[in-house]
mmCIF file of C-alpha atoms in Angstrom:
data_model
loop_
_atom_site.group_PDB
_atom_site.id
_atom_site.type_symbol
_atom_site.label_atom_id
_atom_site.label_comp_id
_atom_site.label_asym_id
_atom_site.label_seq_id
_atom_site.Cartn_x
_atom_site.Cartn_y
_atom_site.Cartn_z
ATOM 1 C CA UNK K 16 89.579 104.122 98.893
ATOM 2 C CA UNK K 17 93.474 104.393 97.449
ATOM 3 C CA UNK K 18 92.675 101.837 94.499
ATOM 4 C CA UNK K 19 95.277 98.704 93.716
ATOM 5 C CA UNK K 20 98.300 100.240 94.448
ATOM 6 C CA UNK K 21 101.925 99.134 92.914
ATOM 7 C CA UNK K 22 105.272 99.885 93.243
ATOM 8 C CA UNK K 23 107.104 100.543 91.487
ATOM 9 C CA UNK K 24 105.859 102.207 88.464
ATOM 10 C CA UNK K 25 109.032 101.429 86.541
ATOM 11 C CA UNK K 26 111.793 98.858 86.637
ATOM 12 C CA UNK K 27 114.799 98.552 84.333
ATOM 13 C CA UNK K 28 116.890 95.408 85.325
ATOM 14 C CA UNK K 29 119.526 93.795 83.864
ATOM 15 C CA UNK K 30 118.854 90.162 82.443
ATOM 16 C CA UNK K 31 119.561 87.972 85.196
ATOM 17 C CA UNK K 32 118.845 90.127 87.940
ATOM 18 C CA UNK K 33 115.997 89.362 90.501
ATOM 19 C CA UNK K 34 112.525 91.842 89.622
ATOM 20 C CA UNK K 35 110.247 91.876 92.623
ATOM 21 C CA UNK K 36 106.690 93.344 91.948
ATOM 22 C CA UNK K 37 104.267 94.201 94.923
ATOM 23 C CA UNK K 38 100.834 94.857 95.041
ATOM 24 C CA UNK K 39 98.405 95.803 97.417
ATOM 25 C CA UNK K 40 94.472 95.059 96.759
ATOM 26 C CA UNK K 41 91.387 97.382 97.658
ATOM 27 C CA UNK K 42 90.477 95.833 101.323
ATOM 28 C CA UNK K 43 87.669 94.088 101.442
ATOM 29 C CA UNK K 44 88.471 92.003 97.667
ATOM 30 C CA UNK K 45 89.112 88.686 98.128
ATOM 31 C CA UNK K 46 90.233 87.468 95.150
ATOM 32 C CA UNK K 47 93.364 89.207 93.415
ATOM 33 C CA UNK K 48 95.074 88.521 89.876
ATOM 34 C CA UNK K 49 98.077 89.376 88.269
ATOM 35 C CA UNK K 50 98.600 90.016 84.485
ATOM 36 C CA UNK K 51 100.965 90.840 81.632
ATOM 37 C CA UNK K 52 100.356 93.046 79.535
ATOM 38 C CA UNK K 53 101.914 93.544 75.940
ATOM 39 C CA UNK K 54 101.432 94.612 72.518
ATOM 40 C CA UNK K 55 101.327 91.428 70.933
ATOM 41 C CA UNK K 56 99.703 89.382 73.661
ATOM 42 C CA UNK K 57 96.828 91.748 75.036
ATOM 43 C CA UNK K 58 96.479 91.349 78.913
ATOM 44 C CA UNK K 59 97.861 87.206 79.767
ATOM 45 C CA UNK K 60 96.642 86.372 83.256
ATOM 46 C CA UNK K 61 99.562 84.788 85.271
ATOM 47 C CA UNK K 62 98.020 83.685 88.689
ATOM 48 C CA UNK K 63 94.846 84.266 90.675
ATOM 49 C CA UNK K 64 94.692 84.122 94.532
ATOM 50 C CA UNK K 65 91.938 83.577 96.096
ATOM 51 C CA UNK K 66 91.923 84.939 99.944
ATOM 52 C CA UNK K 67 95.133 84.130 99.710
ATOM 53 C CA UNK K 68 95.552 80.887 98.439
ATOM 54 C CA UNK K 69 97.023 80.353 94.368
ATOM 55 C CA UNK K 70 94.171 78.598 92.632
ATOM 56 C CA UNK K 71 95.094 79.098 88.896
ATOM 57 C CA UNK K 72 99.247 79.593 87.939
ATOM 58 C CA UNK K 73 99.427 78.011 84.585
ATOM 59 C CA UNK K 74 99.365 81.491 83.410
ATOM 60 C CA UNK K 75 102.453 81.626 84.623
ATOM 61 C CA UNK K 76 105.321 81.231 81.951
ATOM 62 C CA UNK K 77 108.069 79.780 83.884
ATOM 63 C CA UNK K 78 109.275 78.141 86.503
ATOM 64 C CA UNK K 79 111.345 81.734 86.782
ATOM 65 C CA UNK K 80 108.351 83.226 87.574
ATOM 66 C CA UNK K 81 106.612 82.932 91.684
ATOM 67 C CA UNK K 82 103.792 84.669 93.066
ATOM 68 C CA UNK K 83 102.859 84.693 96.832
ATOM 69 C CA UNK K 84 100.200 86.334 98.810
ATOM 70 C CA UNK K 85 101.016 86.098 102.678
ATOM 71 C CA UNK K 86 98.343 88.054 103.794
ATOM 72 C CA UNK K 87 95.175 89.818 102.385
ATOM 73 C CA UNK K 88 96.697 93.280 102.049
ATOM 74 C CA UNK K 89 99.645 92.206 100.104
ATOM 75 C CA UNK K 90 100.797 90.146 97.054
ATOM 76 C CA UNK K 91 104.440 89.748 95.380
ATOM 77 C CA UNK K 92 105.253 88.700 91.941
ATOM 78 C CA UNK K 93 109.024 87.693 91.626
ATOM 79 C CA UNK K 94 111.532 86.994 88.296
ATOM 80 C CA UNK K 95 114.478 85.314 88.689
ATOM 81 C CA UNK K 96 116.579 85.247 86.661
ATOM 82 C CA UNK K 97 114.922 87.751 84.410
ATOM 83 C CA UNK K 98 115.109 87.764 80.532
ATOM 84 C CA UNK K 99 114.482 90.843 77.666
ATOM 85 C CA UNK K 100 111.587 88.824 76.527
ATOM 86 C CA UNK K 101 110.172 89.820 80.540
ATOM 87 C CA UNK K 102 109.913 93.203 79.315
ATOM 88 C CA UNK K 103 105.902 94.116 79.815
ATOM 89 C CA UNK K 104 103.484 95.695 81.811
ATOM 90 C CA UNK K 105 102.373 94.006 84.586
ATOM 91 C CA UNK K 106 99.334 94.436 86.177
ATOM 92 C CA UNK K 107 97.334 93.529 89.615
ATOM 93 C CA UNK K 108 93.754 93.903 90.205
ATOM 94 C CA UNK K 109 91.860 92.541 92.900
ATOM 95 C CA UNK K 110 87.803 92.060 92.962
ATOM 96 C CA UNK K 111 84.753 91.239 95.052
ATOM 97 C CA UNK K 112 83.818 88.667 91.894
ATOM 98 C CA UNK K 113 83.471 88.621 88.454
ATOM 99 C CA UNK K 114 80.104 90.423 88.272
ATOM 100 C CA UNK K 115 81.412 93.161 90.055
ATOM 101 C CA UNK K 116 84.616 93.614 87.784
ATOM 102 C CA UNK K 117 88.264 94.125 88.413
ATOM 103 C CA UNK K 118 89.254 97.097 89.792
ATOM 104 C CA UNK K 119 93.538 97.452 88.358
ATOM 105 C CA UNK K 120 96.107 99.125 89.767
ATOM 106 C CA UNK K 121 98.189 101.662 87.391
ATOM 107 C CA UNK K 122 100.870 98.574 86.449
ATOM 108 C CA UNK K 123 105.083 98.310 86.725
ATOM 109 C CA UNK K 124 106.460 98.664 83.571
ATOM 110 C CA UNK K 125 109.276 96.444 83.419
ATOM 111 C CA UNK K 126 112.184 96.719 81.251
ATOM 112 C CA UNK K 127 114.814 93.998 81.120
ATOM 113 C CA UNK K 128 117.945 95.095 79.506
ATOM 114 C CA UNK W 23 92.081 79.459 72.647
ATOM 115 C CA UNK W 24 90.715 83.571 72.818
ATOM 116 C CA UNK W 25 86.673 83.149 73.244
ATOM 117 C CA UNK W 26 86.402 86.725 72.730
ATOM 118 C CA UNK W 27 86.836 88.881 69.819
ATOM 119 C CA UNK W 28 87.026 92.283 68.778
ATOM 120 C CA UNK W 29 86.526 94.236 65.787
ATOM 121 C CA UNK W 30 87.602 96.492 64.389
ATOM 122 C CA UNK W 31 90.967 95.851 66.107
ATOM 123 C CA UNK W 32 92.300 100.006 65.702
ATOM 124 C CA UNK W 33 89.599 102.698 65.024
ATOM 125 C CA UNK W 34 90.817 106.055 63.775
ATOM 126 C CA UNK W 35 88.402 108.539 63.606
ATOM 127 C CA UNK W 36 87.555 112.537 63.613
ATOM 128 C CA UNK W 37 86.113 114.237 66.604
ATOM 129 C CA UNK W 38 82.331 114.190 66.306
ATOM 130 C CA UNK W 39 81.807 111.548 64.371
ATOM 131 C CA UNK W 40 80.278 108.216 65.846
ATOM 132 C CA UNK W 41 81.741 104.574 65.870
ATOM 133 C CA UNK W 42 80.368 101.203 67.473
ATOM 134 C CA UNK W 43 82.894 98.639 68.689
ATOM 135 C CA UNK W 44 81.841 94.780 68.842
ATOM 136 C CA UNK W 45 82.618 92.329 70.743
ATOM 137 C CA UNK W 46 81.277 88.698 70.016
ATOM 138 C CA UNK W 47 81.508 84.940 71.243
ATOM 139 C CA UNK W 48 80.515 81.559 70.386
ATOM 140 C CA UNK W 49 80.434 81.185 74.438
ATOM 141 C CA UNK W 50 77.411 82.259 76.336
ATOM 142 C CA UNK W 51 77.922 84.925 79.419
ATOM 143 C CA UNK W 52 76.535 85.394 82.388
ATOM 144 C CA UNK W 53 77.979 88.906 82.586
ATOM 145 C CA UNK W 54 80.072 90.910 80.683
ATOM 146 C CA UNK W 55 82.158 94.390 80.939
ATOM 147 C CA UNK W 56 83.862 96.714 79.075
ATOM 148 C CA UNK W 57 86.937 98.560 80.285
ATOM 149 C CA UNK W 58 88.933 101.655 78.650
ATOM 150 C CA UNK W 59 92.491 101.985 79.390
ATOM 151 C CA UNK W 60 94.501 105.182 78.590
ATOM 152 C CA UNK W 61 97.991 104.604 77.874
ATOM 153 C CA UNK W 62 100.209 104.522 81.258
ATOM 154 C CA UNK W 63 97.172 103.197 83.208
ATOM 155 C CA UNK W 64 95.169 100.173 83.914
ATOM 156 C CA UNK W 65 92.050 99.049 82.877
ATOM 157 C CA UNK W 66 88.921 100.921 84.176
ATOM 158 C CA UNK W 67 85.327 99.263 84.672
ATOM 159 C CA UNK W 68 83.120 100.872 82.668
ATOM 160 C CA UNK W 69 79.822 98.952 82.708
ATOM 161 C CA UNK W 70 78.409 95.615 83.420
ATOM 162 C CA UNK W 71 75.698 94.325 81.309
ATOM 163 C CA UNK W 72 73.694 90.898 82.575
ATOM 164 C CA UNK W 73 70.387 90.532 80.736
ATOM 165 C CA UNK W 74 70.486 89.509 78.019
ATOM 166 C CA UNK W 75 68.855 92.531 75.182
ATOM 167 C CA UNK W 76 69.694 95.183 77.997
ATOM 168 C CA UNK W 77 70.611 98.633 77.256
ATOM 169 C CA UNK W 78 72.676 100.781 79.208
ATOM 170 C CA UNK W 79 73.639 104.728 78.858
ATOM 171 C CA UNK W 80 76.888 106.123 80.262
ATOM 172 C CA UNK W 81 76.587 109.825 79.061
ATOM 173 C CA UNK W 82 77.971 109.509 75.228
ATOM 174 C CA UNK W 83 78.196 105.962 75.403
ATOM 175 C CA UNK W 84 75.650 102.983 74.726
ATOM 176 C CA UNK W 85 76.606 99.372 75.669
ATOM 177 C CA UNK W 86 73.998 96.145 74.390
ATOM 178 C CA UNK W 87 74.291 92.877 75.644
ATOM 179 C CA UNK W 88 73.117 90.862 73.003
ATOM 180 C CA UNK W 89 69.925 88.771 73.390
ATOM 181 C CA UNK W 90 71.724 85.399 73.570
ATOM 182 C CA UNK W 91 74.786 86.826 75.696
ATOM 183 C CA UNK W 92 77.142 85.968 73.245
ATOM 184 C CA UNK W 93 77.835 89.206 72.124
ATOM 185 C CA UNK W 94 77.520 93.191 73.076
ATOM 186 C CA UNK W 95 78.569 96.598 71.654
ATOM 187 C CA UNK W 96 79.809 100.019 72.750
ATOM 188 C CA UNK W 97 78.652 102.604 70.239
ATOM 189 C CA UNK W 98 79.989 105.948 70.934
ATOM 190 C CA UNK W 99 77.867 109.155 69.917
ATOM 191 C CA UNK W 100 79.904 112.393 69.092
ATOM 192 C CA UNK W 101 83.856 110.741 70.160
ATOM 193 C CA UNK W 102 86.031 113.327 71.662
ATOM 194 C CA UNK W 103 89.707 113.237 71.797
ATOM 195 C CA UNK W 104 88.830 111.970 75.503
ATOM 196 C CA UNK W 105 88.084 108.666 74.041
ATOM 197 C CA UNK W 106 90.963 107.739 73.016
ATOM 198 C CA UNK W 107 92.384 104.513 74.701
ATOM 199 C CA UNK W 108 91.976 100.850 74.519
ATOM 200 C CA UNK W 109 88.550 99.143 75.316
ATOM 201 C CA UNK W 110 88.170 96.129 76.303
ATOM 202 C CA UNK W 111 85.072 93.349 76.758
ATOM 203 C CA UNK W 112 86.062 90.957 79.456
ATOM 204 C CA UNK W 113 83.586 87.926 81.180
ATOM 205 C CA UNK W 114 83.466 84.459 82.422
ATOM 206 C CA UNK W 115 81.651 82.073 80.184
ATOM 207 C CA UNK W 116 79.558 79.668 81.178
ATOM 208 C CA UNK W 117 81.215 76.524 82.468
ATOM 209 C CA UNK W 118 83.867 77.631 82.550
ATOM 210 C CA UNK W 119 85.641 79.761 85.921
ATOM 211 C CA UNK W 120 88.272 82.214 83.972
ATOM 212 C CA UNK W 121 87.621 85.813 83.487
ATOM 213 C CA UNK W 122 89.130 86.165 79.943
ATOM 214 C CA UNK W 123 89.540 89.595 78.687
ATOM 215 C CA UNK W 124 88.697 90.488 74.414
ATOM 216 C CA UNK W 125 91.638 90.593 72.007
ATOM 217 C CA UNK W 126 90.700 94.650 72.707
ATOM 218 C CA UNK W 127 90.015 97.720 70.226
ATOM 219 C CA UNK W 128 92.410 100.793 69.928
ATOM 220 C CA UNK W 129 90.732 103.997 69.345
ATOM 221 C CA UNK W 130 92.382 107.236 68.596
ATOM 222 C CA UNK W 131 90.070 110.557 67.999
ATOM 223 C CA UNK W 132 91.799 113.179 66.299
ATOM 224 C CA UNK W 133 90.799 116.550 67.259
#
């Protein structure tokens, strides 16, 4: 089992430029999650899929932001245009259900210049 | 509104001694976890606790579930400089669907 894997591990991007995050759950988890992650904040969920379909975006700060899941191996979350304030660690994790926990993959640290 | 809080917030301590991290709600849980995340990584499941007054051993550590299951602890014997990293508590209250994660507690143990 490879884990939640993401790519990349770090972005630096230029405010206004397009920031594409991917993610790919453990198989078998049919219900995956992405999050931000900062100092001030603590871990802010975004959006949750659930086998496949969005079921919970308000998370989500913008209209800037999108999420999509077009199949059960793979998720994207896209910025554009992004913004400094952007700058975070995002995070996916996928899960069986709650009671099992969230297993996370290692992040993108994103840096918007 | 963050239905899960806790303290202390940052823990400094030496190696060998022992600390106890809380995390409490006015929400009842079905469930709850902890996680520890080292710095450049994400989250990692630690335990699941679901009675409520259970107990549960993970080498050094000690997780409680409290008896309502509104609140639990992590009390660490002995902390090595292994420990360091952020834990978190994280559930779903009941009535409600979200998995919220705690406001989190950053430990650092100085060798």
């Amino acid at each position: 089992d490879a884990g939640v894997i993401q790519s990349p591990r770090h972005e630096v991007t230029e405010m206004g430029q397009e920031v594409t995050l991917r993610c790919k759950p453990i198989s078998g988890h049919n219900s995956l999650f992405w999050y931000r992650q900062t100092m001030m904040r603590g871990l802010e969920l975004l959006i949750y899929f659930n086998n496949n379909v969005p079921i919970d975006d308000s998370g989500m700060p913008e209209d800037r932001f999108s999420a999509k899941m077009p199949n059960a191996s793979f998720s994207t979350l896209k910025i554009q245009p992004s913004e400094p304030r952007d700058s975070a660690v995002y995070f996916c994790a996928s899960t069986r259900g709650p009671s099992y926990g969230y297993t996370f993959g290692s992040g993108t640290r994103l840096t918007v210049v | 509104t963050q239905l899960l809080e806790q303290s202390p917030q940052f823990l400094s301590i030496q190696e060998g001694e022992n600390l106890t991290v809380y995390c409490n709600s006015s929400s009842v849980f079905s469930s709850l976890q902890w996680y520890r995340q080292e710095p450049g990584e994400g989250p990692v499941l630690l335990v699941t606790v679901v009675t409520g007054g259970e107990v549960k051993k993970l080498k050094r550590l000690t997780f409680q579930f409290g008896d309502a299951r509104k609140d639990s602890s992590l009390h660490i014997t002995a902390a090595q400089p292994g420990d360091t990293g952020l834990y978190l508590c994280a559930g779903v209250a009941s009535g409600t669907y979200k998995y919220i994660f705690g406001t989190g507690t950053r430990l650092k143990v100085l060798a």
